[in-house]
PDB file of C-alpha atoms and ligand atoms in Angstrom:
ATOM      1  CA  UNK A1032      16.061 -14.329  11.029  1.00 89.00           C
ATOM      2  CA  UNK A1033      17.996 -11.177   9.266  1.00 93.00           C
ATOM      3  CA  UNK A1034      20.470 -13.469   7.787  1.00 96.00           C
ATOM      4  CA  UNK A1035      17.852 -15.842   6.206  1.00 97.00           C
ATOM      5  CA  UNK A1036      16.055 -12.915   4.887  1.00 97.00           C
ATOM      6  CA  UNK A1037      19.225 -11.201   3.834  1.00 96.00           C
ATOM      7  CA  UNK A1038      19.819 -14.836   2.312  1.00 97.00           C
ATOM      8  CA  UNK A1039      16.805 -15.382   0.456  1.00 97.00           C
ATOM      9  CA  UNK A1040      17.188 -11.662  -1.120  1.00 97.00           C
ATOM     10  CA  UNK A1041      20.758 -13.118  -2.232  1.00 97.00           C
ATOM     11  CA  UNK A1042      19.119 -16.394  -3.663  1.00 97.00           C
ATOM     12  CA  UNK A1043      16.452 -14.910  -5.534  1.00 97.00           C
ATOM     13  CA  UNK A1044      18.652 -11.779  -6.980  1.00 96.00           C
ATOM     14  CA  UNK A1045      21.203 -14.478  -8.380  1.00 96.00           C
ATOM     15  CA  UNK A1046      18.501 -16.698  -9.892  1.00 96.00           C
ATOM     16  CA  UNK A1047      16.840 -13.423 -11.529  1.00 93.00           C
ATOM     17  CA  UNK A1048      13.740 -13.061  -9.563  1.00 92.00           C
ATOM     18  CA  UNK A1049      14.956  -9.592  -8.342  1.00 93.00           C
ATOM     19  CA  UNK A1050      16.882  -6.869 -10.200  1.00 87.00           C
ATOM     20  CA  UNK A1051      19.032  -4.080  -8.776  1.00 90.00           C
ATOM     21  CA  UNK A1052      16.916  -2.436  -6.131  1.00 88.00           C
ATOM     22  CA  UNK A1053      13.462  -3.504  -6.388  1.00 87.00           C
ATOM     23  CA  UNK A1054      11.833  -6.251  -4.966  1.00 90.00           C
ATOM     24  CA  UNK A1055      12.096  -7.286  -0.698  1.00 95.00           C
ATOM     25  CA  UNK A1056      11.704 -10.451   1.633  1.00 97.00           C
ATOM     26  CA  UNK A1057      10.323  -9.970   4.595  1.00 98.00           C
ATOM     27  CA  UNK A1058       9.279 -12.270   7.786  1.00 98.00           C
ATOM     28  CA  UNK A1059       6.959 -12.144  11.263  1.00 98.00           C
ATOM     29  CA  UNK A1060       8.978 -10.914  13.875  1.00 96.00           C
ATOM     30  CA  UNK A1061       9.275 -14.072  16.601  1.00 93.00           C
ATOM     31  CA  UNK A1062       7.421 -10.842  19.162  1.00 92.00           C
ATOM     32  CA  UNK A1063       4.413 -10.848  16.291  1.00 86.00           C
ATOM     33  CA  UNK A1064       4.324  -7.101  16.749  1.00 88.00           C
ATOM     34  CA  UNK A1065       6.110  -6.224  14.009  1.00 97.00           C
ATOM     35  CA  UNK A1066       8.139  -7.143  10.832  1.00 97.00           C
ATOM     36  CA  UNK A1067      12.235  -7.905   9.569  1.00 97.00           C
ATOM     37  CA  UNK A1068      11.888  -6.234   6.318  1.00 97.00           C
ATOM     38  CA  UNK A1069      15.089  -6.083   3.517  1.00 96.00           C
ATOM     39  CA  UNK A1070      15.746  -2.340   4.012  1.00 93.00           C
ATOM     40  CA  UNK A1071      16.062   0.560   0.799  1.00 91.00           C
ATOM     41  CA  UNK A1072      18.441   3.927   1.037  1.00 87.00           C
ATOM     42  CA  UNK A1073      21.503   5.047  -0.054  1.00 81.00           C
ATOM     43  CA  UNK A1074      23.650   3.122   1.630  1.00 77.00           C
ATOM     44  CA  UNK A1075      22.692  -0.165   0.144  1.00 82.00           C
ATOM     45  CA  UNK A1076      23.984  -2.279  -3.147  1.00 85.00           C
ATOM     46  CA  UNK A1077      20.984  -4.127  -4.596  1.00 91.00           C
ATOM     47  CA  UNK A1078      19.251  -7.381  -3.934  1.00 91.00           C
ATOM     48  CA  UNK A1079      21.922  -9.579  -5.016  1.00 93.00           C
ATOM     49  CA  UNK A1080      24.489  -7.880  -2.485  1.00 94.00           C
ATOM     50  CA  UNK A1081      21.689  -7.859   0.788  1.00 94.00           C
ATOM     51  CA  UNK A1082      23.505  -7.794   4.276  1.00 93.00           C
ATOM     52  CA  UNK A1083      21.867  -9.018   7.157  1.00 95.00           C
ATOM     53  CA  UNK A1084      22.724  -5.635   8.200  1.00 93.00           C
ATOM     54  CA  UNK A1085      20.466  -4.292   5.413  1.00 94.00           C
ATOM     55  CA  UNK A1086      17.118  -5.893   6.836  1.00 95.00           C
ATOM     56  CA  UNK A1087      15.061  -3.350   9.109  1.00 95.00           C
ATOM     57  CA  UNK A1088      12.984  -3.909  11.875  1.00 96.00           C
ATOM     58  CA  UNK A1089       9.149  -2.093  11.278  1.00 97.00           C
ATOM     59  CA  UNK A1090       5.637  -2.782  12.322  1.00 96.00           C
ATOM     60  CA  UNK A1091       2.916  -3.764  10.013  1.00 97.00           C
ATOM     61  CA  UNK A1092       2.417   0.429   8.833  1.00 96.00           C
ATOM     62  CA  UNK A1093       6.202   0.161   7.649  1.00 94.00           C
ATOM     63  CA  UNK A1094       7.352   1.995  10.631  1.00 95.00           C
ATOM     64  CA  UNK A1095      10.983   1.896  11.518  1.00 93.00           C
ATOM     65  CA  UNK A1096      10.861   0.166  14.981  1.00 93.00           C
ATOM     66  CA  UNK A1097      15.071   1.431  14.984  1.00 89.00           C
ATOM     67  CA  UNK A1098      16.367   3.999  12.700  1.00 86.00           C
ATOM     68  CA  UNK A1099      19.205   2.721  10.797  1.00 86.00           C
ATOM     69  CA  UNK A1100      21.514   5.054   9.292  1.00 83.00           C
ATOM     70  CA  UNK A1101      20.438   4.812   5.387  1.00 87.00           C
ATOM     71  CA  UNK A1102      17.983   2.831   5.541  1.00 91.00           C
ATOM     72  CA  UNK A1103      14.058   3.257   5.252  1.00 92.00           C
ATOM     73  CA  UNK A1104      11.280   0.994   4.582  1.00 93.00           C
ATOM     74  CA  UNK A1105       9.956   0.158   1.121  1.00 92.00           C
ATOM     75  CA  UNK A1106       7.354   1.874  -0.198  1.00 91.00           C
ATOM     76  CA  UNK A1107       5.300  -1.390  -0.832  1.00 92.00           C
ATOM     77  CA  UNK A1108       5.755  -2.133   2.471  1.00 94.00           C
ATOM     78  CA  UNK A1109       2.023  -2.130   3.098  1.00 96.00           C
ATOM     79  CA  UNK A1110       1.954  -5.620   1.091  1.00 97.00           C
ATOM     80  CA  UNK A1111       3.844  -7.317   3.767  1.00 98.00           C
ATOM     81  CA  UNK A1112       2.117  -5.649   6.353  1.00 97.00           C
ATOM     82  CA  UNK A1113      -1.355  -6.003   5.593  1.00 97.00           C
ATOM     83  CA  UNK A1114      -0.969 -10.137   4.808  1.00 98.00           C
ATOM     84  CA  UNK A1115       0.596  -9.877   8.014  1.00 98.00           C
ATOM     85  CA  UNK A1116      -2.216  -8.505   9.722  1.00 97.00           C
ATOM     86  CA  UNK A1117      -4.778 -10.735   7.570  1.00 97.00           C
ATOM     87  CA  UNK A1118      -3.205 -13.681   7.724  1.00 97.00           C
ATOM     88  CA  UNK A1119      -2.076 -15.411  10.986  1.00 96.00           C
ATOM     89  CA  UNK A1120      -0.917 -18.562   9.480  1.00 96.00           C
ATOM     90  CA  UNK A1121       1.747 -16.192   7.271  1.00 97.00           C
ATOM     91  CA  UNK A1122       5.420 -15.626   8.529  1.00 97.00           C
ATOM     92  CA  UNK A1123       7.668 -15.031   5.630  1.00 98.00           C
ATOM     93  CA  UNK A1124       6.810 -12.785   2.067  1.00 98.00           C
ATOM     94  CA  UNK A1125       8.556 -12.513  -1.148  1.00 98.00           C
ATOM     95  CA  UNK A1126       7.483  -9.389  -3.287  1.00 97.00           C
ATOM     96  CA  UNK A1127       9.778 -10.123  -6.506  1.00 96.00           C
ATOM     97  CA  UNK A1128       9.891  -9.514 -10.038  1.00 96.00           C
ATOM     98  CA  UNK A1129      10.480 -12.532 -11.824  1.00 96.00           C
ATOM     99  CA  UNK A1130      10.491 -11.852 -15.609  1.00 95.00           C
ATOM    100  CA  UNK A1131       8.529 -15.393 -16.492  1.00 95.00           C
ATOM    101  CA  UNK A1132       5.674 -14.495 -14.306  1.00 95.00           C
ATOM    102  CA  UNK A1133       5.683 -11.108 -15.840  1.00 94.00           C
ATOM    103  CA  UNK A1134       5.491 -12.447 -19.200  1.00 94.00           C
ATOM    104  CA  UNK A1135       3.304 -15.205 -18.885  1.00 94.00           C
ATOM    105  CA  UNK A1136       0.792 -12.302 -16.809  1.00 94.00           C
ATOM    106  CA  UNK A1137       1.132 -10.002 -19.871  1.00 93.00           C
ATOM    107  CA  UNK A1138       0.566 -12.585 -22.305  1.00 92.00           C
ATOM    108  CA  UNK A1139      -2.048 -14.019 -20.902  1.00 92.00           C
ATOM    109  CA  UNK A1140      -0.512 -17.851 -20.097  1.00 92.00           C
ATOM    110  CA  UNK A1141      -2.320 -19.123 -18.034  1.00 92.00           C
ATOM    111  CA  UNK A1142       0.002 -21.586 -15.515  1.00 94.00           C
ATOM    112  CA  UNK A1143      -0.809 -25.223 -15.631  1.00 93.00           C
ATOM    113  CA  UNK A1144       0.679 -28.500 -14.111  1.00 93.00           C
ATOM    114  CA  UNK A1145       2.060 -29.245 -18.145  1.00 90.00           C
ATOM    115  CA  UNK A1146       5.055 -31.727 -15.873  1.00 90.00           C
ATOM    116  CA  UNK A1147       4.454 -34.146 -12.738  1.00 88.00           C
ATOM    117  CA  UNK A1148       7.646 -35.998 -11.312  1.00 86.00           C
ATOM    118  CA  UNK A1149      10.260 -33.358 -12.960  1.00 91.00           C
ATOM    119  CA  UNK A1150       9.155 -31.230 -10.209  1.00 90.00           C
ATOM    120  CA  UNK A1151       6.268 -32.483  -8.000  1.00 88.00           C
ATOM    121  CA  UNK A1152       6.533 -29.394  -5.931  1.00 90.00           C
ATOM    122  CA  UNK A1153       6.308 -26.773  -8.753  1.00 92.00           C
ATOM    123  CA  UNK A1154       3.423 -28.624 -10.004  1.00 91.00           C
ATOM    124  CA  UNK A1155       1.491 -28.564  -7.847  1.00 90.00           C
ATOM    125  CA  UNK A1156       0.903 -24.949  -7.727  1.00 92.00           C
ATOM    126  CA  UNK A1157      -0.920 -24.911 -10.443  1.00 91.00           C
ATOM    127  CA  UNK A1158      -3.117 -27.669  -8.985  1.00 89.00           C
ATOM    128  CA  UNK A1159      -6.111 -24.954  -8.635  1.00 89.00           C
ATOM    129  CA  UNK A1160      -5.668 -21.938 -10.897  1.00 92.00           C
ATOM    130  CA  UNK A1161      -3.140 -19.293 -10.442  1.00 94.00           C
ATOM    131  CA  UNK A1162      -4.690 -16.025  -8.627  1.00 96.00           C
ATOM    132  CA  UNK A1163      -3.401 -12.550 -10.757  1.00 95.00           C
ATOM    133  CA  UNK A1164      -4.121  -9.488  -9.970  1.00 96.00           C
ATOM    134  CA  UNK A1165      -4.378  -7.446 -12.906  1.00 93.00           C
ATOM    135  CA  UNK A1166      -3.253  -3.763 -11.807  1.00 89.00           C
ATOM    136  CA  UNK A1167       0.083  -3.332 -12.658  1.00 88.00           C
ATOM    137  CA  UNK A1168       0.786  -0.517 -10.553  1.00 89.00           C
ATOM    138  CA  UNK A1169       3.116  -0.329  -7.430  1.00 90.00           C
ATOM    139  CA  UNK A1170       1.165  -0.838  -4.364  1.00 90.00           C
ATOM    140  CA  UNK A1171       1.698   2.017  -2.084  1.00 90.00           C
ATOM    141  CA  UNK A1172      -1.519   1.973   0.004  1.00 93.00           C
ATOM    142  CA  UNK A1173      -3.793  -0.567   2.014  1.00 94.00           C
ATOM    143  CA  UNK A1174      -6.271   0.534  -0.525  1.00 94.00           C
ATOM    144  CA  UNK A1175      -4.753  -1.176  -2.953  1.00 95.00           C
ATOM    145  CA  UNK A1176      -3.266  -3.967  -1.405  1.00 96.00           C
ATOM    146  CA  UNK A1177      -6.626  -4.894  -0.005  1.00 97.00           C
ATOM    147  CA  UNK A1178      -7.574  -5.165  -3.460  1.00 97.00           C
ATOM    148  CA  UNK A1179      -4.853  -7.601  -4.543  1.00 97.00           C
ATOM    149  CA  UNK A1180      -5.690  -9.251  -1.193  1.00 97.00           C
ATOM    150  CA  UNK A1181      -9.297 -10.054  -2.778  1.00 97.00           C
ATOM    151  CA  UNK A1182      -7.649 -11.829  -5.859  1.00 97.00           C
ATOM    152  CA  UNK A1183      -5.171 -13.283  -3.696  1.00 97.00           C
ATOM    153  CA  UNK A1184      -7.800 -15.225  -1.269  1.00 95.00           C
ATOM    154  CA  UNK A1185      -6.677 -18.500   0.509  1.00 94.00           C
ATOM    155  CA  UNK A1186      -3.786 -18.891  -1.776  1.00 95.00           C
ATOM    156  CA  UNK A1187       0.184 -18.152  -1.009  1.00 96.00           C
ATOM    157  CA  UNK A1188       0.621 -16.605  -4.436  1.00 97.00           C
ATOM    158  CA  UNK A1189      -0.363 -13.835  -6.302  1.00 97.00           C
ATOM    159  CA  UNK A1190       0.632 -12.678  -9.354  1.00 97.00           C
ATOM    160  CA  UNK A1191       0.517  -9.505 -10.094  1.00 96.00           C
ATOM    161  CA  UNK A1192       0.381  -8.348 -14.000  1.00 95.00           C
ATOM    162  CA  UNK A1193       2.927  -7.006 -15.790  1.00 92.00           C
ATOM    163  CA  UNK A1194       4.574  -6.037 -12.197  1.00 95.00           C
ATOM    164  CA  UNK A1195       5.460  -9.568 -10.413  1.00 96.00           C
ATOM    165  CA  UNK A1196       4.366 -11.865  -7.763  1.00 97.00           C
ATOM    166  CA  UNK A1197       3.371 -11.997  -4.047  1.00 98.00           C
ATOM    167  CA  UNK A1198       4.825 -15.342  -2.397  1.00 98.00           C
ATOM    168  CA  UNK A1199       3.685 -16.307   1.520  1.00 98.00           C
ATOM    169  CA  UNK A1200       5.321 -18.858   3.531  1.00 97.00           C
ATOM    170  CA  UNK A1201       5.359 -20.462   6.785  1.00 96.00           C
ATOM    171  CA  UNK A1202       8.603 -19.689   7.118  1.00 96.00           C
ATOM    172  CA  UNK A1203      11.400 -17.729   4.919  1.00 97.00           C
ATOM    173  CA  UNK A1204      12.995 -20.616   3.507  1.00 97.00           C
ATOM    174  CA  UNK A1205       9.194 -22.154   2.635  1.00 97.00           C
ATOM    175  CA  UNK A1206       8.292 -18.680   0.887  1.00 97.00           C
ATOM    176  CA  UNK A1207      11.467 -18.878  -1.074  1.00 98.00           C
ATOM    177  CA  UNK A1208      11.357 -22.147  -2.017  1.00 97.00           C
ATOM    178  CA  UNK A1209       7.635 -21.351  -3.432  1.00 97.00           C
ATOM    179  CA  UNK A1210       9.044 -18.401  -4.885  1.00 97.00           C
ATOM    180  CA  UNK A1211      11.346 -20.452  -6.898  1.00 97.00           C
ATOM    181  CA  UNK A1212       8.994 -23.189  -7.811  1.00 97.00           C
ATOM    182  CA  UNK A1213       6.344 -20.784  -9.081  1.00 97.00           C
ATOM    183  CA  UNK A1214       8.992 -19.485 -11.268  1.00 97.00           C
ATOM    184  CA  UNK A1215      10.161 -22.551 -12.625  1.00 96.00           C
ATOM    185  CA  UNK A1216       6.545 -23.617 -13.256  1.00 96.00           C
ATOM    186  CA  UNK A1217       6.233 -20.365 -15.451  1.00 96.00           C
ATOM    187  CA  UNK A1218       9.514 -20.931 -17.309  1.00 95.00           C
ATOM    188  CA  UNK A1219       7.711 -24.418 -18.258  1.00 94.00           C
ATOM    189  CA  UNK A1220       4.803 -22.754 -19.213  1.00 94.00           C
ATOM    190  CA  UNK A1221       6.348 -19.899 -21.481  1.00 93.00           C
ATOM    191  CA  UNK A1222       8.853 -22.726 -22.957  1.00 92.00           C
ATOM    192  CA  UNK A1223       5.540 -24.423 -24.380  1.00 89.00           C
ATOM    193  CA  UNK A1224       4.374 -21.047 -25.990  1.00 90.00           C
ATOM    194  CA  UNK A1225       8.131 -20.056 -27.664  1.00 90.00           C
ATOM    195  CA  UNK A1226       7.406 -23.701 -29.269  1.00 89.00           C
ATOM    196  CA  UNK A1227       4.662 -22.356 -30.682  1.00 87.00           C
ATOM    197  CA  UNK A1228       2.054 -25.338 -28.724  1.00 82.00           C
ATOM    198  CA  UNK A1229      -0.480 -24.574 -26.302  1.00 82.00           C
ATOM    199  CA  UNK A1230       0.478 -26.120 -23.255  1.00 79.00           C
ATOM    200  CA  UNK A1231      -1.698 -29.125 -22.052  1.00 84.00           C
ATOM    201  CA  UNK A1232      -1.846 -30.379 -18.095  1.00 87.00           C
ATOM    202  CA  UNK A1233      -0.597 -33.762 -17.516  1.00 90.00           C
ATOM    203  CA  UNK A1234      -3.829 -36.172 -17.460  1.00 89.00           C
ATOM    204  CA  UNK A1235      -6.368 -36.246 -15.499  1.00 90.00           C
ATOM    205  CA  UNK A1236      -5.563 -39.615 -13.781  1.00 91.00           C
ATOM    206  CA  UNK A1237      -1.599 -38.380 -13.519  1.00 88.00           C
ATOM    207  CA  UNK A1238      -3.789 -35.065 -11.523  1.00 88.00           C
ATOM    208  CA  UNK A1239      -5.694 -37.301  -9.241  1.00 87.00           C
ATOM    209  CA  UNK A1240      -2.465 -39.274  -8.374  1.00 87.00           C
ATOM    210  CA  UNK A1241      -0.630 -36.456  -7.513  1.00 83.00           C
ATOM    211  CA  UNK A1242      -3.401 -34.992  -5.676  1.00 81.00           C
ATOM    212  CA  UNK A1243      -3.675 -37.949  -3.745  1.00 81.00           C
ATOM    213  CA  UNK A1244      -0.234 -37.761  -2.269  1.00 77.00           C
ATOM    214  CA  UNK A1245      -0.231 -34.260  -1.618  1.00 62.00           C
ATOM    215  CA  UNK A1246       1.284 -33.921   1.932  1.00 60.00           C
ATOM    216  CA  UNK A1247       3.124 -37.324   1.457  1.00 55.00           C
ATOM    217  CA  UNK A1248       5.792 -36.841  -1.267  1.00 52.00           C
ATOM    218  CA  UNK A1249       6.935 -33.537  -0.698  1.00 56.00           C
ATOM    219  CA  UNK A1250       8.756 -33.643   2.576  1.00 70.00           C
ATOM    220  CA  UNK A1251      10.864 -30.360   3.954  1.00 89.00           C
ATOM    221  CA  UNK A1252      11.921 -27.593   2.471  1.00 92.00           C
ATOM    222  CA  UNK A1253      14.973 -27.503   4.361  1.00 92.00           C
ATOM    223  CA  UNK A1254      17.168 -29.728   2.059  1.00 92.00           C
ATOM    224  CA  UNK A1255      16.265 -27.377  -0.750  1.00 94.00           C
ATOM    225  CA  UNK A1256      16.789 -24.167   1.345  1.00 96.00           C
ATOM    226  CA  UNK A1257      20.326 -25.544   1.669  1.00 96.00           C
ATOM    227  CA  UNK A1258      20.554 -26.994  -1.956  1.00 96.00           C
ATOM    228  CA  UNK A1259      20.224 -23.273  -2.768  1.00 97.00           C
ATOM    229  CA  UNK A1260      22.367 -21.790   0.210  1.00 96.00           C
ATOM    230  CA  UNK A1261      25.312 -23.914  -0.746  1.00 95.00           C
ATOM    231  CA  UNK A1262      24.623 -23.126  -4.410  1.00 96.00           C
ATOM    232  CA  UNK A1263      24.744 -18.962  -3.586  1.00 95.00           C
ATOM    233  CA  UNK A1264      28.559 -19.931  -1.494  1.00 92.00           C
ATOM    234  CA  UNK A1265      29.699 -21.828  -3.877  1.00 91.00           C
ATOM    235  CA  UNK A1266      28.958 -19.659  -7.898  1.00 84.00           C
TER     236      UNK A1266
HETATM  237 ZN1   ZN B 485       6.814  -4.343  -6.751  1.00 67.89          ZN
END
């Protein structure tokens, strides 16, 4: 489970979602008493360089089940830990910084589903609209993650304004995978705005279709885990 985590902090760096040191990927210990969290100290390179050797084991308060030489727990660990605790279902997190969602947050864009079979998957996140939480602040305590918790609600995704996103998954490659779509649906967005249109959803009977076959069309995330695995060996 270190490795995929290690991977998905690899993926993401390369594909700009993380930069330097900020950001983590975490996921629900198989035990469910604590959590495999991408590590921070001095002895670490960045996001884009993550070792498997770089992910720490910690329980849901961010403590260290292990020391490791160099290595401590992020401060926002309390994100991971507290959606943890909330939320059963939940067994992967991405806490990035993708600079689409941070623009379209700042700027107010809201994200719609403005494509449909370009990418089914990244549309329909924006099938119901797009939870942000509007502090912009690091989130250090429960306090405050509670709070973004309240925005969040039922969804896997929170953005977080003019800071960066929250991503849940079943799984680590299913959180990165979202965490990839979601930014890809943004990029859409934000390309609309540089043309100077507002962007309009596809239609309403194009929705309904798509809505329909929610569940059907989709399939696994595997084959796109490994699209992206592949891609990170091979650039
Ligand atoms: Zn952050």
């Amino acid at each position: 489970m270190a490795k995929n985590v290690a991977l998905s902090c690899r993926i993401l760096a390369k594909l700009g979602q993380f930069k330097e040191t900020t950001g983590h990927v975490s996921a629900r210990r198989a035990s469910g008493d604590g959590m495999l969290i991408r590590g921070r100290g001095k002895q670490e390179s960045g996001l884009l360089y993550t070792k498997p050797s770089d992910v720490v084991a910690a329980d849901f308060d961010g403590r260290m089940l292990r020391d490791k030489a160099g290595l401590k727990t992020p401060n926002e660990s309390c994100i991971h830990g507290e959606l943890y605790r909330a939320r059963p279902e939940v067994g992967a997190i991405v806490h990035a910084h993708p600079p689409s969602l941070v623009l379209t947050s700042m700027a107010g864009i809201e994200l719609k589903p403005v494509f449909g079979g370009f990418d089914p998957r990244a549309m329909r996140l924006a099938l119901r609209p797009t939870p942000v939480f509007e502090s912009s602040l690091t989130l250090h305590t429960k306090e405050q993650v509670h709070a973004m918790m309240d925005v969040m609600g039922d969804r896997d995704i929170c953005i977080m304004r003019g800071h960066g996103v929250v991503v849940c998954g079943k799984t680590v490659e299913d959180a990165t995978i979202k965490a990839i779509k979601l930014d890809a649906l943004a990029e859409m967005n934000l390309q609309f705005v540089r043309l100077g249109k507002s962007p309009p959803a596809i239609s309403e009977t194009d929705l309904a279709a798509f809505q329909n076959r929610t569940g059907k069309g989709d399939g696994s995330v595997e084959p796109v885990w490994r699209y992206y695995v592949e891609w990170l060996k091979n650039s």
